[in-house]
Short mmCIF file of C-alpha atoms in Angstrom, two decimals:
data_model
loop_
_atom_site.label_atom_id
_atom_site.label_comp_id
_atom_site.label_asym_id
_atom_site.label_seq_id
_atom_site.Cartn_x
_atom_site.Cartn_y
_atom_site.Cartn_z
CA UNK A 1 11.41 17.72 -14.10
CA UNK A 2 14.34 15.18 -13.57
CA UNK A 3 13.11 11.80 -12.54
CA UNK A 4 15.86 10.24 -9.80
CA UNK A 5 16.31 6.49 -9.03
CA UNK A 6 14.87 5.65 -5.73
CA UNK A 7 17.75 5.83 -3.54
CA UNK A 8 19.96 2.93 -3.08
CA UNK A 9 22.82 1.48 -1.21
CA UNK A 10 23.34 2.95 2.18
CA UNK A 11 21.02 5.95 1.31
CA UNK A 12 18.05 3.38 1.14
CA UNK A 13 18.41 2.61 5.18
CA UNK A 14 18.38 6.29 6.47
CA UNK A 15 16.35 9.20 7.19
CA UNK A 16 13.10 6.79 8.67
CA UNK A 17 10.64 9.15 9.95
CA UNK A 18 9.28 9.26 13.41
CA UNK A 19 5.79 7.53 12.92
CA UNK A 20 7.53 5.06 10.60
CA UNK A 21 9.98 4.29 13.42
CA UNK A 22 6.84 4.00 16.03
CA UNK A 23 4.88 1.71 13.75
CA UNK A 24 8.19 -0.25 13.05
CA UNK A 25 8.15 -1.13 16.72
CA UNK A 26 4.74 -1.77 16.92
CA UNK A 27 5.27 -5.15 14.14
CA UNK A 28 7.86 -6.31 16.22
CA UNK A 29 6.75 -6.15 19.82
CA UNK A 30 3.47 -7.62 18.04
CA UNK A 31 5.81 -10.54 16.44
CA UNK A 32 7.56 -10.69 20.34
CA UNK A 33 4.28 -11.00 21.97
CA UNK A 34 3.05 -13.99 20.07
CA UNK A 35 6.20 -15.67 20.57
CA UNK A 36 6.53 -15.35 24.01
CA UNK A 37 2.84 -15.97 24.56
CA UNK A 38 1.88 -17.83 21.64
CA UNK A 39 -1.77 -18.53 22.91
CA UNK A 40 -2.24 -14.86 22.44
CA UNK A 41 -2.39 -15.86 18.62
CA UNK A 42 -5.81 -16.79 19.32
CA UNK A 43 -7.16 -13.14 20.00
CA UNK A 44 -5.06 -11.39 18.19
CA UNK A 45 -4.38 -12.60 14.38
CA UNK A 46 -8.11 -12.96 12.65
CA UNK A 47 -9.58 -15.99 13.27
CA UNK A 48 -12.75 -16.25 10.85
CA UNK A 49 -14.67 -18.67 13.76
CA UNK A 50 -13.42 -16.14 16.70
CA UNK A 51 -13.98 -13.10 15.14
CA UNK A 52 -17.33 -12.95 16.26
CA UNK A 53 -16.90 -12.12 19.53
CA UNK A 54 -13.45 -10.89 19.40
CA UNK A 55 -14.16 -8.18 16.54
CA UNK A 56 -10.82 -6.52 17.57
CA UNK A 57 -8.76 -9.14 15.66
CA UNK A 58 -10.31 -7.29 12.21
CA UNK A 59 -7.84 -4.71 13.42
CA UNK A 60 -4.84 -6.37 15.54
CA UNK A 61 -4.28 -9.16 12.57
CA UNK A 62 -2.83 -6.74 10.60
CA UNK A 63 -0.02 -5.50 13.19
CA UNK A 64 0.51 -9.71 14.01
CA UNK A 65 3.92 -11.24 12.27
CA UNK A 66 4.01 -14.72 12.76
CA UNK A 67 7.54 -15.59 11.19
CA UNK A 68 10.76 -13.96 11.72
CA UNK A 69 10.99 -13.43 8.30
CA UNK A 70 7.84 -11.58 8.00
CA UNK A 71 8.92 -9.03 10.60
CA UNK A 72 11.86 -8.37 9.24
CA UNK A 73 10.37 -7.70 5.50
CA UNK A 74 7.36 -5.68 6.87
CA UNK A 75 9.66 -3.77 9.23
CA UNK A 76 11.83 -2.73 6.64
CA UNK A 77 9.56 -1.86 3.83
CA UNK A 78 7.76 -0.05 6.11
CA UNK A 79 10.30 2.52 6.89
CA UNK A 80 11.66 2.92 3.62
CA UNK A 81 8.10 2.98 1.82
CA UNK A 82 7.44 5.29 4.45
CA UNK A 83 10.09 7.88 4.23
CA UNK A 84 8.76 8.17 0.39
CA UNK A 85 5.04 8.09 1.13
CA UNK A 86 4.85 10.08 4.50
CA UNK A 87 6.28 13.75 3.58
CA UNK A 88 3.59 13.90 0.68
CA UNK A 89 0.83 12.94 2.56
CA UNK A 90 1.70 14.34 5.55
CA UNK A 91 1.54 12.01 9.11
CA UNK A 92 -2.22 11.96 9.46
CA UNK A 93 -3.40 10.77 5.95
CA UNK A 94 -0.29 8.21 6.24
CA UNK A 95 -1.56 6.83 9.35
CA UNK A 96 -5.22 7.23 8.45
CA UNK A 97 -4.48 5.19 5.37
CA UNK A 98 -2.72 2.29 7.18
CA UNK A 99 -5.86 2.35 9.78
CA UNK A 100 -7.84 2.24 6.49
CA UNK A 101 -6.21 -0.28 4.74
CA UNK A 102 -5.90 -2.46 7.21
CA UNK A 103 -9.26 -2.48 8.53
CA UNK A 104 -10.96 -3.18 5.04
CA UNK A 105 -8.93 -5.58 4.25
CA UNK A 106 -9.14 -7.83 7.11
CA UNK A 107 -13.12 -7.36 7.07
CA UNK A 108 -12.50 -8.75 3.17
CA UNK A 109 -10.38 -11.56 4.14
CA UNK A 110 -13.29 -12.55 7.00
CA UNK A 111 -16.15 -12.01 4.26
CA UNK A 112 -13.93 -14.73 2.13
CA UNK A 113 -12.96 -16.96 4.61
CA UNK A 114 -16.56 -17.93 5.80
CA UNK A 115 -17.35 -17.64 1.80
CA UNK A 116 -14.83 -20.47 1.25
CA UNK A 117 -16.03 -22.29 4.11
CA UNK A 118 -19.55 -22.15 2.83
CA UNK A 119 -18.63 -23.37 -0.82
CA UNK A 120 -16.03 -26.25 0.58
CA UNK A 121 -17.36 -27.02 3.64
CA UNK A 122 -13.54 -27.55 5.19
CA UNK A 123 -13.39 -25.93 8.87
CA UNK A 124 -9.76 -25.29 8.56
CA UNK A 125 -10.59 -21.94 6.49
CA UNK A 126 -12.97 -20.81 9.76
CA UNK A 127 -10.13 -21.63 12.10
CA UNK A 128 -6.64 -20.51 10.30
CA UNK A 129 -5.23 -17.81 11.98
CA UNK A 130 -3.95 -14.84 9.98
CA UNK A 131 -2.49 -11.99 10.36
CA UNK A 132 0.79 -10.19 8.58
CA UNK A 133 1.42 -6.58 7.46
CA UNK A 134 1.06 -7.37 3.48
CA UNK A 135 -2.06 -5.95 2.97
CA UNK A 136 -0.78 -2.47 4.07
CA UNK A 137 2.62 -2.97 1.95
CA UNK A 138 0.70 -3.28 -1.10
CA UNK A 139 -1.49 -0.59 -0.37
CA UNK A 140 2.44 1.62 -0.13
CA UNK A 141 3.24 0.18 -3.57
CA UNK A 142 -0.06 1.55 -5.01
CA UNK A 143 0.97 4.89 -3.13
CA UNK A 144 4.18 4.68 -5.05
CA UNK A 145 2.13 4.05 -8.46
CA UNK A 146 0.28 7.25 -8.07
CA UNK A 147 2.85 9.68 -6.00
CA UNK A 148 6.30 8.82 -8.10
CA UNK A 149 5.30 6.71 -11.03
CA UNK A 150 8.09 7.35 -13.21
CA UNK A 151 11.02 6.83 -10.49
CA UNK A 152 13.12 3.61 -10.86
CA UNK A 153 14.04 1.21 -7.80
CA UNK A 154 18.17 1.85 -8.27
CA UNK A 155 18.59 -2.12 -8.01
CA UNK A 156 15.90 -3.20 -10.08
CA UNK A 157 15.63 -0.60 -13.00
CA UNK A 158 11.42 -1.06 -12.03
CA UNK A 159 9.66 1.85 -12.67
CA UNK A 160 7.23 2.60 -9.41
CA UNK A 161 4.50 2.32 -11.30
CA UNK A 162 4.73 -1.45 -11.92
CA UNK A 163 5.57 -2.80 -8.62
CA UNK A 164 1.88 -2.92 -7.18
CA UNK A 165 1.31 -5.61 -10.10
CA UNK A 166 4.37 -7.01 -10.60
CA UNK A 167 3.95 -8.13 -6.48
CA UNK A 168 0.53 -9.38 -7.21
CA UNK A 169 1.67 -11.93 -9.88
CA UNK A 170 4.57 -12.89 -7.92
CA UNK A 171 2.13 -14.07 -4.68
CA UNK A 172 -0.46 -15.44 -7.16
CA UNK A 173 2.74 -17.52 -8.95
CA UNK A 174 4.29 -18.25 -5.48
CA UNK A 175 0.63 -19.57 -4.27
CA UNK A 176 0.48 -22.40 -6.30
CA UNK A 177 3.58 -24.21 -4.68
CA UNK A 178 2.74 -23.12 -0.75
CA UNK A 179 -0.63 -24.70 0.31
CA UNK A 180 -1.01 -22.26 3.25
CA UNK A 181 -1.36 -19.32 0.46
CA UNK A 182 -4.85 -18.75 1.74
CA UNK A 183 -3.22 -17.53 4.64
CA UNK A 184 -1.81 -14.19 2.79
CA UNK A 185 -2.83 -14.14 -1.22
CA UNK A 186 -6.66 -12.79 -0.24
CA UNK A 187 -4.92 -10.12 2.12
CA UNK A 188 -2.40 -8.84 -0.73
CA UNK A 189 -5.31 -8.96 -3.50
CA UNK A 190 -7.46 -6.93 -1.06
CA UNK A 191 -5.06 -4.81 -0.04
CA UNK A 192 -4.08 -3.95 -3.45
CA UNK A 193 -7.53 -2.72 -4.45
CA UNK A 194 -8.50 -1.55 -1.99
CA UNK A 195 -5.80 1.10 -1.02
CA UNK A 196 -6.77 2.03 -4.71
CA UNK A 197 -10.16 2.70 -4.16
CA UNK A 198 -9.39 4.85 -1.42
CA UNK A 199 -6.52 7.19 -3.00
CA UNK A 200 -8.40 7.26 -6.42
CA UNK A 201 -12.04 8.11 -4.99
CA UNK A 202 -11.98 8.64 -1.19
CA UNK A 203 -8.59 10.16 -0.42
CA UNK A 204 -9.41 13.98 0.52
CA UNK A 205 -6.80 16.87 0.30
CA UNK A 206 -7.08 19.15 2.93
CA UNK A 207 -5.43 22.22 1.28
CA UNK A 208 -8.00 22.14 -1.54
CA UNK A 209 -10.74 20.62 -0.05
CA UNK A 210 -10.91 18.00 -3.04
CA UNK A 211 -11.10 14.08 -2.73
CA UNK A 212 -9.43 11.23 -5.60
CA UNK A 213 -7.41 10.89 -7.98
CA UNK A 214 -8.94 11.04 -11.34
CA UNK A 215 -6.15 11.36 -13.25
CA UNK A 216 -6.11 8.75 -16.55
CA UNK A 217 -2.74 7.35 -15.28
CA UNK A 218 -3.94 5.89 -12.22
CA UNK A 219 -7.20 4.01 -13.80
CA UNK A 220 -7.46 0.49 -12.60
CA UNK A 221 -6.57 -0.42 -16.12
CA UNK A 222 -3.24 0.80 -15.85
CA UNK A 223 -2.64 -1.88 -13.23
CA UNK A 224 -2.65 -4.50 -15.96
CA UNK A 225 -0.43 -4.85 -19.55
CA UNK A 226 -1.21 -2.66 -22.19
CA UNK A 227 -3.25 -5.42 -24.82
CA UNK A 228 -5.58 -6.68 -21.62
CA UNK A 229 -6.85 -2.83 -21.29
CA UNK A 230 -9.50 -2.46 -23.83
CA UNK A 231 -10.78 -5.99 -22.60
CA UNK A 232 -10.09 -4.35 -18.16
CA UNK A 233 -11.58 -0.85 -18.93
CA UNK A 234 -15.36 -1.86 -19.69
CA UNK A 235 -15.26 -4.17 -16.19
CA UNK A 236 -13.71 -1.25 -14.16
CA UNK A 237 -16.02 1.11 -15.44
CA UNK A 238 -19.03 -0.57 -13.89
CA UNK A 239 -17.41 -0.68 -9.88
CA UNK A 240 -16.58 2.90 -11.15
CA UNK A 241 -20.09 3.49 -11.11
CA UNK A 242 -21.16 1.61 -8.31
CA UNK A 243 -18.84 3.95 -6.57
CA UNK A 244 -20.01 7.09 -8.00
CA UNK A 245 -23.59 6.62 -8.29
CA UNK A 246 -24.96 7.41 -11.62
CA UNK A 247 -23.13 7.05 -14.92
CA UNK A 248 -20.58 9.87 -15.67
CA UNK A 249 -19.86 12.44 -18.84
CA UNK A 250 -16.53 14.36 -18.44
CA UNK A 251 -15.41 17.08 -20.18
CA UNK A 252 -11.87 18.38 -20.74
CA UNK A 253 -12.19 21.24 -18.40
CA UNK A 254 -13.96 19.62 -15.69
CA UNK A 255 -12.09 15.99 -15.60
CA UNK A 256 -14.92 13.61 -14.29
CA UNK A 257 -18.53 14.73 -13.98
CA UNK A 258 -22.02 12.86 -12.60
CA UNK A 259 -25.01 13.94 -14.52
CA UNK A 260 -23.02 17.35 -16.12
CA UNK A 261 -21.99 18.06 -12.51
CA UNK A 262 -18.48 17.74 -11.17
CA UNK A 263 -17.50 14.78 -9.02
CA UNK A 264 -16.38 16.16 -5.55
CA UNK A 265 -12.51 16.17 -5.28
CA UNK A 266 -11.95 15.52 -9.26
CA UNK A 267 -9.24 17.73 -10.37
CA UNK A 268 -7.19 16.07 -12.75
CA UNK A 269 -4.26 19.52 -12.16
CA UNK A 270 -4.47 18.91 -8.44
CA UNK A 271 -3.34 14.90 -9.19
CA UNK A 272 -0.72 16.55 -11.45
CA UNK A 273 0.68 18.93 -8.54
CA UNK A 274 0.40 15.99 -6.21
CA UNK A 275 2.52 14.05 -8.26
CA UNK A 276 5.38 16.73 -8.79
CA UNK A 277 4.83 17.27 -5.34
CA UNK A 278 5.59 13.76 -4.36
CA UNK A 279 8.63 14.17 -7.01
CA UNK A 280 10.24 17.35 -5.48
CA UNK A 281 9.78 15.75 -2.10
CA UNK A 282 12.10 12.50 -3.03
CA UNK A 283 14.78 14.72 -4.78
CA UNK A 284 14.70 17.07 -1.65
CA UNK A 285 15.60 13.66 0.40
CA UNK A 286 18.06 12.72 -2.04
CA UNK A 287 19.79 15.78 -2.28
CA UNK A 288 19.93 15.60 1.86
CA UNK A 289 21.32 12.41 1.57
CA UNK A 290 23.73 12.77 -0.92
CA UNK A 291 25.17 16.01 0.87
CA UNK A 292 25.51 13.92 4.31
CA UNK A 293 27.20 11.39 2.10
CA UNK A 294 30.06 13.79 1.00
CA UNK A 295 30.18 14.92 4.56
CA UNK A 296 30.76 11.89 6.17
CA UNK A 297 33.17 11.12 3.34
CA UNK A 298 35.06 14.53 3.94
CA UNK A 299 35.55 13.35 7.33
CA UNK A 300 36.61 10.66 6.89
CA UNK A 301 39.48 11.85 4.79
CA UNK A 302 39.87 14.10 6.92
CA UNK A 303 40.69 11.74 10.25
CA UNK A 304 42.61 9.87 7.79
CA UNK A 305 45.07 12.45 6.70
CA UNK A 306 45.49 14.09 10.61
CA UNK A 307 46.03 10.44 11.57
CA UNK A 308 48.94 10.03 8.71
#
């Protein structure tokens, strides 16, 4: 199967979907409402000391730009990560994801907060307010890794499958020179892991009934260079077993197995169909968008030559 380029140039800002379009006005009528009434900050981005009572903020922090600039980069990686992400999945396991997501990763960022409060004793980490859309984003680049590994960002030349690292060592570079990092590194970490704990052991496919992603490709290994792998794969492989229970034995025909019995939802074919899946989808869009390209363009000359 041909591998495209993620779509670029004008391409790139078309063809949002619905729920992508909903959500998009969702981060900025969040971003509006703290503006206009910034004391609403208070209840809605998490606040480690308010949290407890106003629980809710686990869930409204993540919807919360503070900066114009974070709106704008949320908002529009959201509908183009979306447009890519949300035909394979289909709308309910995209939004369930970004509920997910979301949710975890704010109770993380709470869990670390009052750790780092605990260890340094400074109140500013009980009473910073945070809140931003990153953890989600990450989570989409992760969905990118595992959907359309092999496709290439047009501008970049990236491959998908590098761009949920490569934006974790940019933050963790970029952290060292803005002291209010705190404020969004923990929420990108989380969010990077755990979006891949859910699609590679929790994710469940209706049409087969199965749940994961145990295909080789998408180990957590594979999320770091290839000479740190043999040192990464020994540490994964004891969360893998916290997740799973006892220790595993797989056999070629079976993918993974707990005590000589098959893990629910591991199918290493059904990852491979996913993943052409997720491929035929994005050349189907491309293919649209090419042909209302030439259209438009026809039209164009068309007006053009009547008008001569």
């Amino acid at each position: 199967m041909s591998s495209p380029s993620i779509p670029g140039g004008t391409a790139l800002y078309s063809g949002f979907t619905r729920l992508c379009k909903g959500l998009a006005v969702v981060l900025v009528a969040g971003h509006l409402i703290v503006q206009i009434l910034p004391s609403s900050l208070s209840y809605l981005a998490l606040i480690p000391a308010k949290t407890i009572p106003f629980g809710w903020n686990l869930i409204t922090a993540g919807y919360i730009e503070q900066s114009i600039y974070g709106v704008v980069v949320s908002t529009l990686c959201l509908l183009i990560m979306g447009k890519l992400l949300e035909p394979v999945w289909g709308s309910k396991e995209f939004l369930k994801f970004i509920f997910i997501v979301n949710f975890l990763t704010s109770v993380c960022v709470f869990i670390t907060a009052i750790a780092l409060y605990y260890i340094t004793t400074q109140e500013n980490y009980l009473y910073m307010p945070i809140s931003g859309f990153q953890g989600v984003l990450s989570g989409f680049l992760v969905g990118m890794k595992q959907i359309i590994p092999d496709q290439e960002l047009s501008v970049l030349r990236i491959k998908a499958k590098w761009l949920p690292s490569l934006a974790l060592l940019l933050s963790i570079a970029v952290s060292f020179f803005t002291p209010e990092s705190v404020t969004y590194l923990p929420t990108i970490i989380f969010g990077t892991y755990l979006s891949w704990i859910y699609l590679r052991y929790l994710q469940r496919k209706p049409e087969t009934k199965l749940r994961g992603d145990p295909n080789d490709d998408f180990a957590f290994s594979t999320f770091f260079p290839e000479f740190l792998r043999p040192v990464i794969d020994p540490i994964a492989s004891i969360f893998h077993r916290m997740l799973c229970g006892r220790s595993e034995t797989s056999t070629e025909a079976q993918g993974y197995t707990l005590g000589g019995a098959p893990l629910p939802g591991s199918d290493p074919i059904e990852a491979s169909r996913r993943r052409e899946r997720g491929a035929r989808a994005l050349e189907e869009r491309l293919a649209a968008e090419r042909l209302a390209a030439a259209r438009s363009s026809d039209d164009l000359k068309k007006d053009a030559s009547e008008n001569v």
